[in-house]
mmCIF file of C-alpha atoms and ligand atoms in Angstrom:
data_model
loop_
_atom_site.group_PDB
_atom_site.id
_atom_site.type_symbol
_atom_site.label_atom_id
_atom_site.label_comp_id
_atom_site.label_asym_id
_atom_site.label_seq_id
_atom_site.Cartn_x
_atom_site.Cartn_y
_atom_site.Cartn_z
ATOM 1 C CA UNK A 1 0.000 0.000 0.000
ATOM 2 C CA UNK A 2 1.154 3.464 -0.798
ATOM 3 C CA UNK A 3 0.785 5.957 1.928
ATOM 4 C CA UNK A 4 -0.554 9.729 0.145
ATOM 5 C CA UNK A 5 2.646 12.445 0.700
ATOM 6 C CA UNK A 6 1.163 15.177 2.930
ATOM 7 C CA UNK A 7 -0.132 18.167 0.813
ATOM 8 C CA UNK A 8 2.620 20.923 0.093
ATOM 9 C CA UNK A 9 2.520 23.726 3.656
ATOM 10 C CA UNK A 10 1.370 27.046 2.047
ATOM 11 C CA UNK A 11 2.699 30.462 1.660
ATOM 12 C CA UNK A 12 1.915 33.993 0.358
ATOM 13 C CA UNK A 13 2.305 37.420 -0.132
ATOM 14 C CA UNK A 14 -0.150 39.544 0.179
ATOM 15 C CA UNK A 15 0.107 43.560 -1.270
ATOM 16 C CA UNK A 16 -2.403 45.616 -3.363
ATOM 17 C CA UNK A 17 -1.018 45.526 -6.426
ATOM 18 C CA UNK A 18 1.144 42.959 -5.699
ATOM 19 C CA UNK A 19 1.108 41.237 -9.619
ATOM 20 C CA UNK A 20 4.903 42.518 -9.695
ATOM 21 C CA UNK A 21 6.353 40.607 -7.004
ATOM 22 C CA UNK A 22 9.155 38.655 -7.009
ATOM 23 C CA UNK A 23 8.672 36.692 -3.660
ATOM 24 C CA UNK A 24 7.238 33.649 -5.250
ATOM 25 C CA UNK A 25 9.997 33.062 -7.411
ATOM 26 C CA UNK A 26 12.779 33.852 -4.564
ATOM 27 C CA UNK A 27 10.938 31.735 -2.272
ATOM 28 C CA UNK A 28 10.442 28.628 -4.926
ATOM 29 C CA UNK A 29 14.136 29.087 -5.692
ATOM 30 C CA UNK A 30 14.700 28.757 -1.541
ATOM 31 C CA UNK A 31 12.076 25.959 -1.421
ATOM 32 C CA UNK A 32 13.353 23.907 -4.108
ATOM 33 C CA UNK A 33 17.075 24.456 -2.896
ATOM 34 C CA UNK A 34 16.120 23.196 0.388
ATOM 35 C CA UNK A 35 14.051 20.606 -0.723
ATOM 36 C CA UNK A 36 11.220 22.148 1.395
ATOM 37 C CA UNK A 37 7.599 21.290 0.470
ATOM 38 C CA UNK A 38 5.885 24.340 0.169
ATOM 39 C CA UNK A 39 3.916 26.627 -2.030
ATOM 40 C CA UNK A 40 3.992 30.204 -2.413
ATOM 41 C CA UNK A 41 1.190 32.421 -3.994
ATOM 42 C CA UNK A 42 0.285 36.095 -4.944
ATOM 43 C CA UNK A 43 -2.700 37.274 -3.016
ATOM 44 C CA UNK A 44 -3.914 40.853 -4.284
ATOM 45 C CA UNK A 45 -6.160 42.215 -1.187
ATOM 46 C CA UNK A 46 -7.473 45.849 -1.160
ATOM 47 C CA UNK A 47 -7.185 47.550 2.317
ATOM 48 C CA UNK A 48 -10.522 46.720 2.819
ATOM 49 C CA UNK A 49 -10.557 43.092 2.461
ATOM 50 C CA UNK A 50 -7.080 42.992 4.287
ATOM 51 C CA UNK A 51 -8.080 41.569 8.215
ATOM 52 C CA UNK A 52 -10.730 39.077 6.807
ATOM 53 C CA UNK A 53 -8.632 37.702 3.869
ATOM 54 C CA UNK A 54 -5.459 37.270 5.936
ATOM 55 C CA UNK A 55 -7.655 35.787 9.110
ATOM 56 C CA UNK A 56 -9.215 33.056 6.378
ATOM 57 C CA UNK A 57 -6.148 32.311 4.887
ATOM 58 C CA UNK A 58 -4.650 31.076 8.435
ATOM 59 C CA UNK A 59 -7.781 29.354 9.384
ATOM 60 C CA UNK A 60 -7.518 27.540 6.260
ATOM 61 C CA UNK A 61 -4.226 26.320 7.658
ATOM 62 C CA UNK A 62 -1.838 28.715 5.654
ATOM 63 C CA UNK A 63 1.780 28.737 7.501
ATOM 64 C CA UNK A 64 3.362 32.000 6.588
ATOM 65 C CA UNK A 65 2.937 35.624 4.699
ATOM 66 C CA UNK A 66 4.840 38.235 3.642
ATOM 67 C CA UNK A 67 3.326 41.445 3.301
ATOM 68 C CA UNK A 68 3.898 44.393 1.353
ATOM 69 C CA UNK A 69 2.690 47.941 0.559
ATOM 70 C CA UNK A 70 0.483 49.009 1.634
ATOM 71 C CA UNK A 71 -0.684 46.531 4.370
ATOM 72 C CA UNK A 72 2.978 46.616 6.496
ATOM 73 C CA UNK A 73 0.996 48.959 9.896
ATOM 74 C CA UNK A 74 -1.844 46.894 9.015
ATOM 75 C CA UNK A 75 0.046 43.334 9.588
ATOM 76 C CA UNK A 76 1.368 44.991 12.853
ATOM 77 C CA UNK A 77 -1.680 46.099 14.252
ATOM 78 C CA UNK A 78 -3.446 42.315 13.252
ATOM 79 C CA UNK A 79 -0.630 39.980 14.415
ATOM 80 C CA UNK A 80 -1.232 38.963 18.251
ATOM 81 C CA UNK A 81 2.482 39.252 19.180
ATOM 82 C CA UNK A 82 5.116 41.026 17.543
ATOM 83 C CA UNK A 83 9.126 40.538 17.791
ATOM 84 C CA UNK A 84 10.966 43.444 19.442
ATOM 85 C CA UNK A 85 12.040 44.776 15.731
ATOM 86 C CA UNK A 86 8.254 44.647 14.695
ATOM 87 C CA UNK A 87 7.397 46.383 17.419
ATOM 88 C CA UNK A 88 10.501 49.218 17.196
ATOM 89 C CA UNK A 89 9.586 49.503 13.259
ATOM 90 C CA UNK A 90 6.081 49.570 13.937
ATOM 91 C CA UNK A 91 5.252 47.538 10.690
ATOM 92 C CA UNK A 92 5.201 43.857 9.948
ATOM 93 C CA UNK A 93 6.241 42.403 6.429
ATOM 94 C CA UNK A 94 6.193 38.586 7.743
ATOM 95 C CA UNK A 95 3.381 36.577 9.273
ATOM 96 C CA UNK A 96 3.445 32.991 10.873
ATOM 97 C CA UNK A 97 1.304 30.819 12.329
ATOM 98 C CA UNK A 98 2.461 30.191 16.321
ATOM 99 C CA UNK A 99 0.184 27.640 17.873
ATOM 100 C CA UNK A 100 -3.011 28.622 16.005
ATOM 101 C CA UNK A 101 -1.505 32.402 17.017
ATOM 102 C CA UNK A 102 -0.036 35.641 14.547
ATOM 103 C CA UNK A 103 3.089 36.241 15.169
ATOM 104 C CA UNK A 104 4.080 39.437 13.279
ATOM 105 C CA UNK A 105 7.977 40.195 12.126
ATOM 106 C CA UNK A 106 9.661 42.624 10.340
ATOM 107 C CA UNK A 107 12.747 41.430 8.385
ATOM 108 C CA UNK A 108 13.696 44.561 6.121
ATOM 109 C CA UNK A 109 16.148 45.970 8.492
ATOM 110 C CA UNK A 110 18.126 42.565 9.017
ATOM 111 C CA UNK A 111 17.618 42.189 5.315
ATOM 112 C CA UNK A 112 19.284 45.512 4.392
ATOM 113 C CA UNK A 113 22.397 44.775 7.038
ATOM 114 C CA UNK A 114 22.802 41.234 5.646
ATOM 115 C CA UNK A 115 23.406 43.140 2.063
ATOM 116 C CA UNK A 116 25.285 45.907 3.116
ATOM 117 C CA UNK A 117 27.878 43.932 5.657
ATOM 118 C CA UNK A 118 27.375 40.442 4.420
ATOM 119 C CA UNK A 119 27.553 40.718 0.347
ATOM 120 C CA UNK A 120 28.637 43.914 -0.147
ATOM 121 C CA UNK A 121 31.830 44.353 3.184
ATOM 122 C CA UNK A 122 30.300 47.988 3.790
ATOM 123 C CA UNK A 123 31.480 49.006 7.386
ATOM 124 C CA UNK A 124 29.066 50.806 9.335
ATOM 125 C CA UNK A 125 30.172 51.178 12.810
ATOM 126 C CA UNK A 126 31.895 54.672 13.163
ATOM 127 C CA UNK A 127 29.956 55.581 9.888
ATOM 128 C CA UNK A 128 28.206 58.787 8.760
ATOM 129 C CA UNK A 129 25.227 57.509 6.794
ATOM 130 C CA UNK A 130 22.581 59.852 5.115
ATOM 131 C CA UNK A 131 18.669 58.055 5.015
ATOM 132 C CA UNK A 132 16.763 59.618 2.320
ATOM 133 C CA UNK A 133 13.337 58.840 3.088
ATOM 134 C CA UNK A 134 10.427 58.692 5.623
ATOM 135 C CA UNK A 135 8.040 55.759 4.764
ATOM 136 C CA UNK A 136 7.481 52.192 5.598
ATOM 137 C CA UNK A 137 11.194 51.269 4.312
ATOM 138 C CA UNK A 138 13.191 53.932 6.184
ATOM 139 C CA UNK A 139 11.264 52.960 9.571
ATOM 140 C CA UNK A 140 11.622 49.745 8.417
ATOM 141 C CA UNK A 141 15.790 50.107 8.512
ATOM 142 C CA UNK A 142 16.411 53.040 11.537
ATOM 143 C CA UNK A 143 16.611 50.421 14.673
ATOM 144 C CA UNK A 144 19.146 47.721 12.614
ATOM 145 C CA UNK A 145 21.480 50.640 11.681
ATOM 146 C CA UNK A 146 21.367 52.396 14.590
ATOM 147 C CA UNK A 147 22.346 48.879 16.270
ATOM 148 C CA UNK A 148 25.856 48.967 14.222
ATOM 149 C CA UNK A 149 26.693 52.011 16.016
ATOM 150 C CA UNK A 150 27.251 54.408 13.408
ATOM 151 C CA UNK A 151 28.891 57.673 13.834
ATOM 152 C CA UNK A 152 25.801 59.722 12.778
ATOM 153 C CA UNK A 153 22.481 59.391 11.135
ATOM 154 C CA UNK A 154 20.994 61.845 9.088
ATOM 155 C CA UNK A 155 17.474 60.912 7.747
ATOM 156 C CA UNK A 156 16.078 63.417 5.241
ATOM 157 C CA UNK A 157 12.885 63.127 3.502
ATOM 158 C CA UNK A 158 10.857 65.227 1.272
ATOM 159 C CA UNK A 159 8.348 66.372 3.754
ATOM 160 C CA UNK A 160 11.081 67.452 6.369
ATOM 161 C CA UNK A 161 8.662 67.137 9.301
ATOM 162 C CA UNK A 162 7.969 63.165 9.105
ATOM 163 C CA UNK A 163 11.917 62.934 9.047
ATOM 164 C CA UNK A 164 11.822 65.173 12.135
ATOM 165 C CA UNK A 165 9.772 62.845 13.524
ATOM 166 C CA UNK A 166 11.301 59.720 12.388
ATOM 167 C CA UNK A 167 14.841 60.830 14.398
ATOM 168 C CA UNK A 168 12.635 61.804 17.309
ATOM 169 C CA UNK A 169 10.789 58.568 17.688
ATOM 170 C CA UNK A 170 14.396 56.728 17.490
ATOM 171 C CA UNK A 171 16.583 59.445 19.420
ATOM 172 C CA UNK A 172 17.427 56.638 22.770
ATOM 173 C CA UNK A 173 18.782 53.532 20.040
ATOM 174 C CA UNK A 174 21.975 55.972 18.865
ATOM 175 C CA UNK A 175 23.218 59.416 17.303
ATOM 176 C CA UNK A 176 20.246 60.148 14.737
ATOM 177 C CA UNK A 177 19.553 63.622 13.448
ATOM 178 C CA UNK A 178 17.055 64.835 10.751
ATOM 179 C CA UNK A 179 17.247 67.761 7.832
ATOM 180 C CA UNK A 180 15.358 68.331 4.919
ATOM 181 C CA UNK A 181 16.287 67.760 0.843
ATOM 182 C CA UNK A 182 17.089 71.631 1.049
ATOM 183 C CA UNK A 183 19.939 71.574 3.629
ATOM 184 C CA UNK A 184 21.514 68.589 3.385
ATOM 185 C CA UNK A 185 24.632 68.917 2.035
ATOM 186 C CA UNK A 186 24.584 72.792 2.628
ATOM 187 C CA UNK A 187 26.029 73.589 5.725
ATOM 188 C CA UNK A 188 28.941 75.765 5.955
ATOM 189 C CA UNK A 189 31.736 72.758 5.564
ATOM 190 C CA UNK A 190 29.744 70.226 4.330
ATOM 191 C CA UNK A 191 31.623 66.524 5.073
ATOM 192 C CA UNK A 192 30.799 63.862 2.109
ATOM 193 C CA UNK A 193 28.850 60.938 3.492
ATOM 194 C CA UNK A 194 30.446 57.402 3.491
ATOM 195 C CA UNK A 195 27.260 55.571 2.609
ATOM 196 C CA UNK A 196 23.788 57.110 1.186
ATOM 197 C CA UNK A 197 20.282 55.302 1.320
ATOM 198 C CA UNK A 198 17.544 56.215 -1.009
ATOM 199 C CA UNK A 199 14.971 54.887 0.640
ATOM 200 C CA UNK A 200 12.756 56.837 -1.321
ATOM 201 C CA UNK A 201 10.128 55.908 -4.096
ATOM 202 C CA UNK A 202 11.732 58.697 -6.164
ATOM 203 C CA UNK A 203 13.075 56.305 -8.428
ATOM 204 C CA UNK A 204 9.983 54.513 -8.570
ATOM 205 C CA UNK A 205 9.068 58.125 -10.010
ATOM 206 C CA UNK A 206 12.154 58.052 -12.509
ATOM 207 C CA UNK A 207 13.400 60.821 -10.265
ATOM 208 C CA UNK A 208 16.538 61.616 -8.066
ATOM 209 C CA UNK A 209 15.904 63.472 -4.234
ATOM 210 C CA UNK A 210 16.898 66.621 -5.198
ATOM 211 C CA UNK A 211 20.043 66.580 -2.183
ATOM 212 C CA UNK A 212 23.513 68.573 -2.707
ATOM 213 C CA UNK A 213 25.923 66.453 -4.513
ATOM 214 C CA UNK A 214 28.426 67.621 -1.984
ATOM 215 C CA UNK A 215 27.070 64.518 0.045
ATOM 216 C CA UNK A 216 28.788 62.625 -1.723
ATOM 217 C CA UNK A 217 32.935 62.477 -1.903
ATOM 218 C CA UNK A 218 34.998 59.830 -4.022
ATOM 219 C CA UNK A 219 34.543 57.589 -1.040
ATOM 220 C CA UNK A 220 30.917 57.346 -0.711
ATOM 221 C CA UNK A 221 29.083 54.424 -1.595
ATOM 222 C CA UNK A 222 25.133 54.930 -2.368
ATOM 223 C CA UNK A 223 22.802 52.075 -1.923
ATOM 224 C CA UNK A 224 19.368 52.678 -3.920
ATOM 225 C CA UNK A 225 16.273 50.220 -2.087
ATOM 226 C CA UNK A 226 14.559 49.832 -5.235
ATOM 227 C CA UNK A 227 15.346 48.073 -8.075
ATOM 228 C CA UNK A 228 14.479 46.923 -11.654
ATOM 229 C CA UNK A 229 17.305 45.256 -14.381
ATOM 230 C CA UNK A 230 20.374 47.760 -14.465
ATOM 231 C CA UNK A 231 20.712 50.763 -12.976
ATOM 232 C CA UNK A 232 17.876 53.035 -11.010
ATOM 233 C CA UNK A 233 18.237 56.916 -11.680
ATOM 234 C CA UNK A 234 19.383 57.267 -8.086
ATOM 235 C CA UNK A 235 22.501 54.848 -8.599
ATOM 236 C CA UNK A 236 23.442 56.652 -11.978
ATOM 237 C CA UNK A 237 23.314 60.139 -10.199
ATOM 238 C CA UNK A 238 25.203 58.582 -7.505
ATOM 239 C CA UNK A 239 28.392 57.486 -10.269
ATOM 240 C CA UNK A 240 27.589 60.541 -12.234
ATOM 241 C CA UNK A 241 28.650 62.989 -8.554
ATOM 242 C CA UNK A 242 31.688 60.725 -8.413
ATOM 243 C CA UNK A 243 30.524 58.097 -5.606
ATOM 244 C CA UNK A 244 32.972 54.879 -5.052
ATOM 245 C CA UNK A 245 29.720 52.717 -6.260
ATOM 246 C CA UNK A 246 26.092 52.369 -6.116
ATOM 247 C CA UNK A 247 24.078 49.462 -6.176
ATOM 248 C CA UNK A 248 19.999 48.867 -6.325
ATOM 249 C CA UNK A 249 18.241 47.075 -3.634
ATOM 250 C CA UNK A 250 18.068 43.349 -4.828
ATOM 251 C CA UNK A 251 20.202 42.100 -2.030
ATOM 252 C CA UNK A 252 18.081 43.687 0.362
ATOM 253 C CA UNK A 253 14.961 42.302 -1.315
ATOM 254 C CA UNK A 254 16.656 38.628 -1.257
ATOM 255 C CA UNK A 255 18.409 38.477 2.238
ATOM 256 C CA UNK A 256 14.878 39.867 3.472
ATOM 257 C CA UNK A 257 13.152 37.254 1.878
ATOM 258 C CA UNK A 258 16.058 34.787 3.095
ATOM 259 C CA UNK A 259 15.409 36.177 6.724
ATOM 260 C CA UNK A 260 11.480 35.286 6.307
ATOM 261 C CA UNK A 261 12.373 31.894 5.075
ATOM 262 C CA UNK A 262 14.120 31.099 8.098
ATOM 263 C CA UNK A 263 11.683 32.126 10.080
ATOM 264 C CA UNK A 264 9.218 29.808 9.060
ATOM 265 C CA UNK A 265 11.119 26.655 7.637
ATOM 266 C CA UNK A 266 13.875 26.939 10.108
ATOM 267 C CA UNK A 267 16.661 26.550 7.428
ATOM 268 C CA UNK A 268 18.842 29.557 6.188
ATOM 269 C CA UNK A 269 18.593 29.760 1.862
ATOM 270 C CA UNK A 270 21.505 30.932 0.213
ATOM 271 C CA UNK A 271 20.720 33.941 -2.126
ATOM 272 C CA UNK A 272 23.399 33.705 -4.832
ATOM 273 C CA UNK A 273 22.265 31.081 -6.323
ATOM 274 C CA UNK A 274 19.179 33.384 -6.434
ATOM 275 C CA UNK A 275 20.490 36.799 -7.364
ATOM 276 C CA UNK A 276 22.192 34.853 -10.731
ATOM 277 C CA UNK A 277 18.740 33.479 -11.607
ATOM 278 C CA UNK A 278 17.171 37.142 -11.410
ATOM 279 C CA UNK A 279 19.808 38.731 -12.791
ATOM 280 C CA UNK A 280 19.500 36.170 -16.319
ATOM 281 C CA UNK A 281 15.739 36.342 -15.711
ATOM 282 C CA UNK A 282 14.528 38.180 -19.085
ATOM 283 C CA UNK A 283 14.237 41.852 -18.575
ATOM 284 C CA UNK A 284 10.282 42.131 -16.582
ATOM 285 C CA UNK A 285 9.441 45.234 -14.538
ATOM 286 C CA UNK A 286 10.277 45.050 -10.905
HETATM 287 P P1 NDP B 301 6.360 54.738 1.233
HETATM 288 O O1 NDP B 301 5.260 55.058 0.301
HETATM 289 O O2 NDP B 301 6.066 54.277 2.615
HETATM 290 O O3 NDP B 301 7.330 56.030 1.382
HETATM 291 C C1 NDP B 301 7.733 56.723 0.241
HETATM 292 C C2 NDP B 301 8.862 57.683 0.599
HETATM 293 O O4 NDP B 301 9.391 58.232 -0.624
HETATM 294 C C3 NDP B 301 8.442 58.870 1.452
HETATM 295 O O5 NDP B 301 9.531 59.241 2.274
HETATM 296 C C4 NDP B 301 8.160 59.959 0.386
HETATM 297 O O6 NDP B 301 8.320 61.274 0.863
HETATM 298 C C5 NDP B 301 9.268 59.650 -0.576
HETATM 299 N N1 NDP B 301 9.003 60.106 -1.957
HETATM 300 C C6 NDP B 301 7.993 59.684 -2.759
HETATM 301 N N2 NDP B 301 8.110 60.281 -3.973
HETATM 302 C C7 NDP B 301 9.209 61.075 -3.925
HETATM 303 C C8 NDP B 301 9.847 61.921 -4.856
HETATM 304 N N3 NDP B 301 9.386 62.075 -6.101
HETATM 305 N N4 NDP B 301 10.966 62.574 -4.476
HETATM 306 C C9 NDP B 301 11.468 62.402 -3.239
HETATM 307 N N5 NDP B 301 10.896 61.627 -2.288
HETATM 308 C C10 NDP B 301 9.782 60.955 -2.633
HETATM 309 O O7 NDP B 301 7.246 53.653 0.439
HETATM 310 P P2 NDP B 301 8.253 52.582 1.070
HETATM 311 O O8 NDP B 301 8.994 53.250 2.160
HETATM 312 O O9 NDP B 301 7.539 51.314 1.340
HETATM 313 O O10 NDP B 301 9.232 52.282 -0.189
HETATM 314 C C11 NDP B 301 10.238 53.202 -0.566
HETATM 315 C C12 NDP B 301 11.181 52.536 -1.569
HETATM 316 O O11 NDP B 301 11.853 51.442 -0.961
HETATM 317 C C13 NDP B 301 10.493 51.981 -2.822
HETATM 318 O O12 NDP B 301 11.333 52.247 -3.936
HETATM 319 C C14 NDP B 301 10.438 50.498 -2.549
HETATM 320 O O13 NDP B 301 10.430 49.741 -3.758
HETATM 321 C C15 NDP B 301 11.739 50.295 -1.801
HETATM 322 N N6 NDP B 301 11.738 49.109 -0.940
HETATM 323 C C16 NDP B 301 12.663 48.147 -1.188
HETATM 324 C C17 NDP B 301 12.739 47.015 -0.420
HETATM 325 C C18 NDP B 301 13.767 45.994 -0.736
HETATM 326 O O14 NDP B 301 13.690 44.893 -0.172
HETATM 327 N N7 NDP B 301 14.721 46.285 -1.595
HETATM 328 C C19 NDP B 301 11.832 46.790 0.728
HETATM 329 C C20 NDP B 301 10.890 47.890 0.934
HETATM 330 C C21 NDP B 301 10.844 48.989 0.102
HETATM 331 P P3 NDP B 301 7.098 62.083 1.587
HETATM 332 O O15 NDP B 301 7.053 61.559 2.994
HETATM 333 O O16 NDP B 301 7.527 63.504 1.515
HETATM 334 O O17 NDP B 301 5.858 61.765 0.801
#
């Protein structure tokens, strides 16, 4: 007699629009390299449908989501517990299933740390980093790179007052300050930053943050959260003001992802093998 294989544990992510995701091809790349037995599905959820969809999908006996724009506050403010970075971003892009229980995560930060020390050997203790940005994906990062003790960080957003508030809200984890797109870059002797975040949808926009480009010297490396195949505007401005180098934010997306995978199958993926596959994958929007 041949004894059925138990059916496949399921995963998702859910966003609104969320057709352009690349989470279930990361995480079928980390299932099938693990030899996990899982699948891994798009759910596209308006705001409105968000608590009852995600509450039927676990009573159904889903394991795990991800969750993306714009549902991150939403996750946190579902999930019944919440890990100490959760809680310190205030948003939650990874959902399990504890005992029948939501447990809600956030993995961005760790994800963004993992690419920046892991894959790409950028120091950040002693460092003066410059945060453009003010949404989900800057609060997302502050805690995890104020924990690598940097010398100073300067978050600067569009609307200078939610960056204001950003630094405020952070002001007992390490040395954070806030400034607007305006002054940045302006004082009197203006010292180059040695690393720059966009963590801005500018490029998103097919603009640049319109900061000084004497925030940037020949030793400044700019990092650029979004990405799409080749360059974003952000990382040619960067090369174009003379930064060291600039790269987009697929290692942040994958080591993210990588952190979430953990999380719920207990096993660490590797991402190169990943990163090669997108990077031959033909050209798609991100
Ligand atoms: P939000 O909508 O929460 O925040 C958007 C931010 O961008 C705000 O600070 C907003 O400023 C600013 N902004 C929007 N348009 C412009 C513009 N034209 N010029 C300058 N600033 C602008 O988005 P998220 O924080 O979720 O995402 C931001 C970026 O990070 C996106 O590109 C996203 O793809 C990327 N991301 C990447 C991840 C990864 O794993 N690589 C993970 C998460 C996000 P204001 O407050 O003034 O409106």
């Amino acid at each position: 007699m041949t004894t059925a294989s138990p059916p496949p544990d399921r995963y998702a992510v859910v966003g609104f629009p969320v057709a352009h995701s690349w989470s279930p091809f990361i995480h079928g790349m980390f299932a099938q390299n693990t030899g996990q037995h899982i699948t891994y599905r798009l759910m596209e959820v308006p705001p409105q449908r968000f608590v009852a969809e995600v509450s039927a999908f676990f009573r159904a006996g889903g394991r795990g989501l991800n969750v993306t724009v714009p549902h991150k506050q939403a996750a946190a403010q579902l999930a019944k517990f919440r890990t100490a970075r959760a809680e310190i971003a205030g948003a939650v892009n990874t959902l399990s299933d504890e005992s029948g229980e939501l447990l809600g995560d956030n993995t961005d930060g760790a994800g963004l740390i993992a690419d920046l020390q892991g894959n790409l050997q950028i120091k950040l203790a002693d460092a003066r980093i410059l945060l453009l940005g003010a949404g989900g994906a800057a609060r997302g990062v502050i805690g995890p790179l104020l924990g690598c003790a940097p010398e100073v960080l300067l978050i600067a957003n569009r609307d200078s007052s939610r960056a204001a508030q950003l630094a405020h809200e952070f002001s007992s984890l390490g040395n954070v300050r806030s400034g607007s797109f305006e002054t940045v870059g302006k004082e009197k002797d203006p010292q180059p930053y040695d690393l720059i975040l966009n963590a801005t949808s500018a490029s998103l926009q097919n603009t640049v943050p319109p900061i000084s480009s004497k925030c940037i010297g020949d030793s400044t490396i700019c990092y650029d959260m979004a990405y799409g195949h080749g360059s974003t505007p952000f990382t040619r401005w960067a090369l174009e003001k003379g930064a060291a180098r600039a790269h987009t934010g697929w290692g942040m997306l994958l080591e993210q992802a990588a952190e979430s995978f953990y999380l719920w199958r207990g096993i660490r993926p590797e991402t190169k093998p990943v990163m090669a596959a997108i990077l031959a994958a033909p050209k798609r929007s991100a």
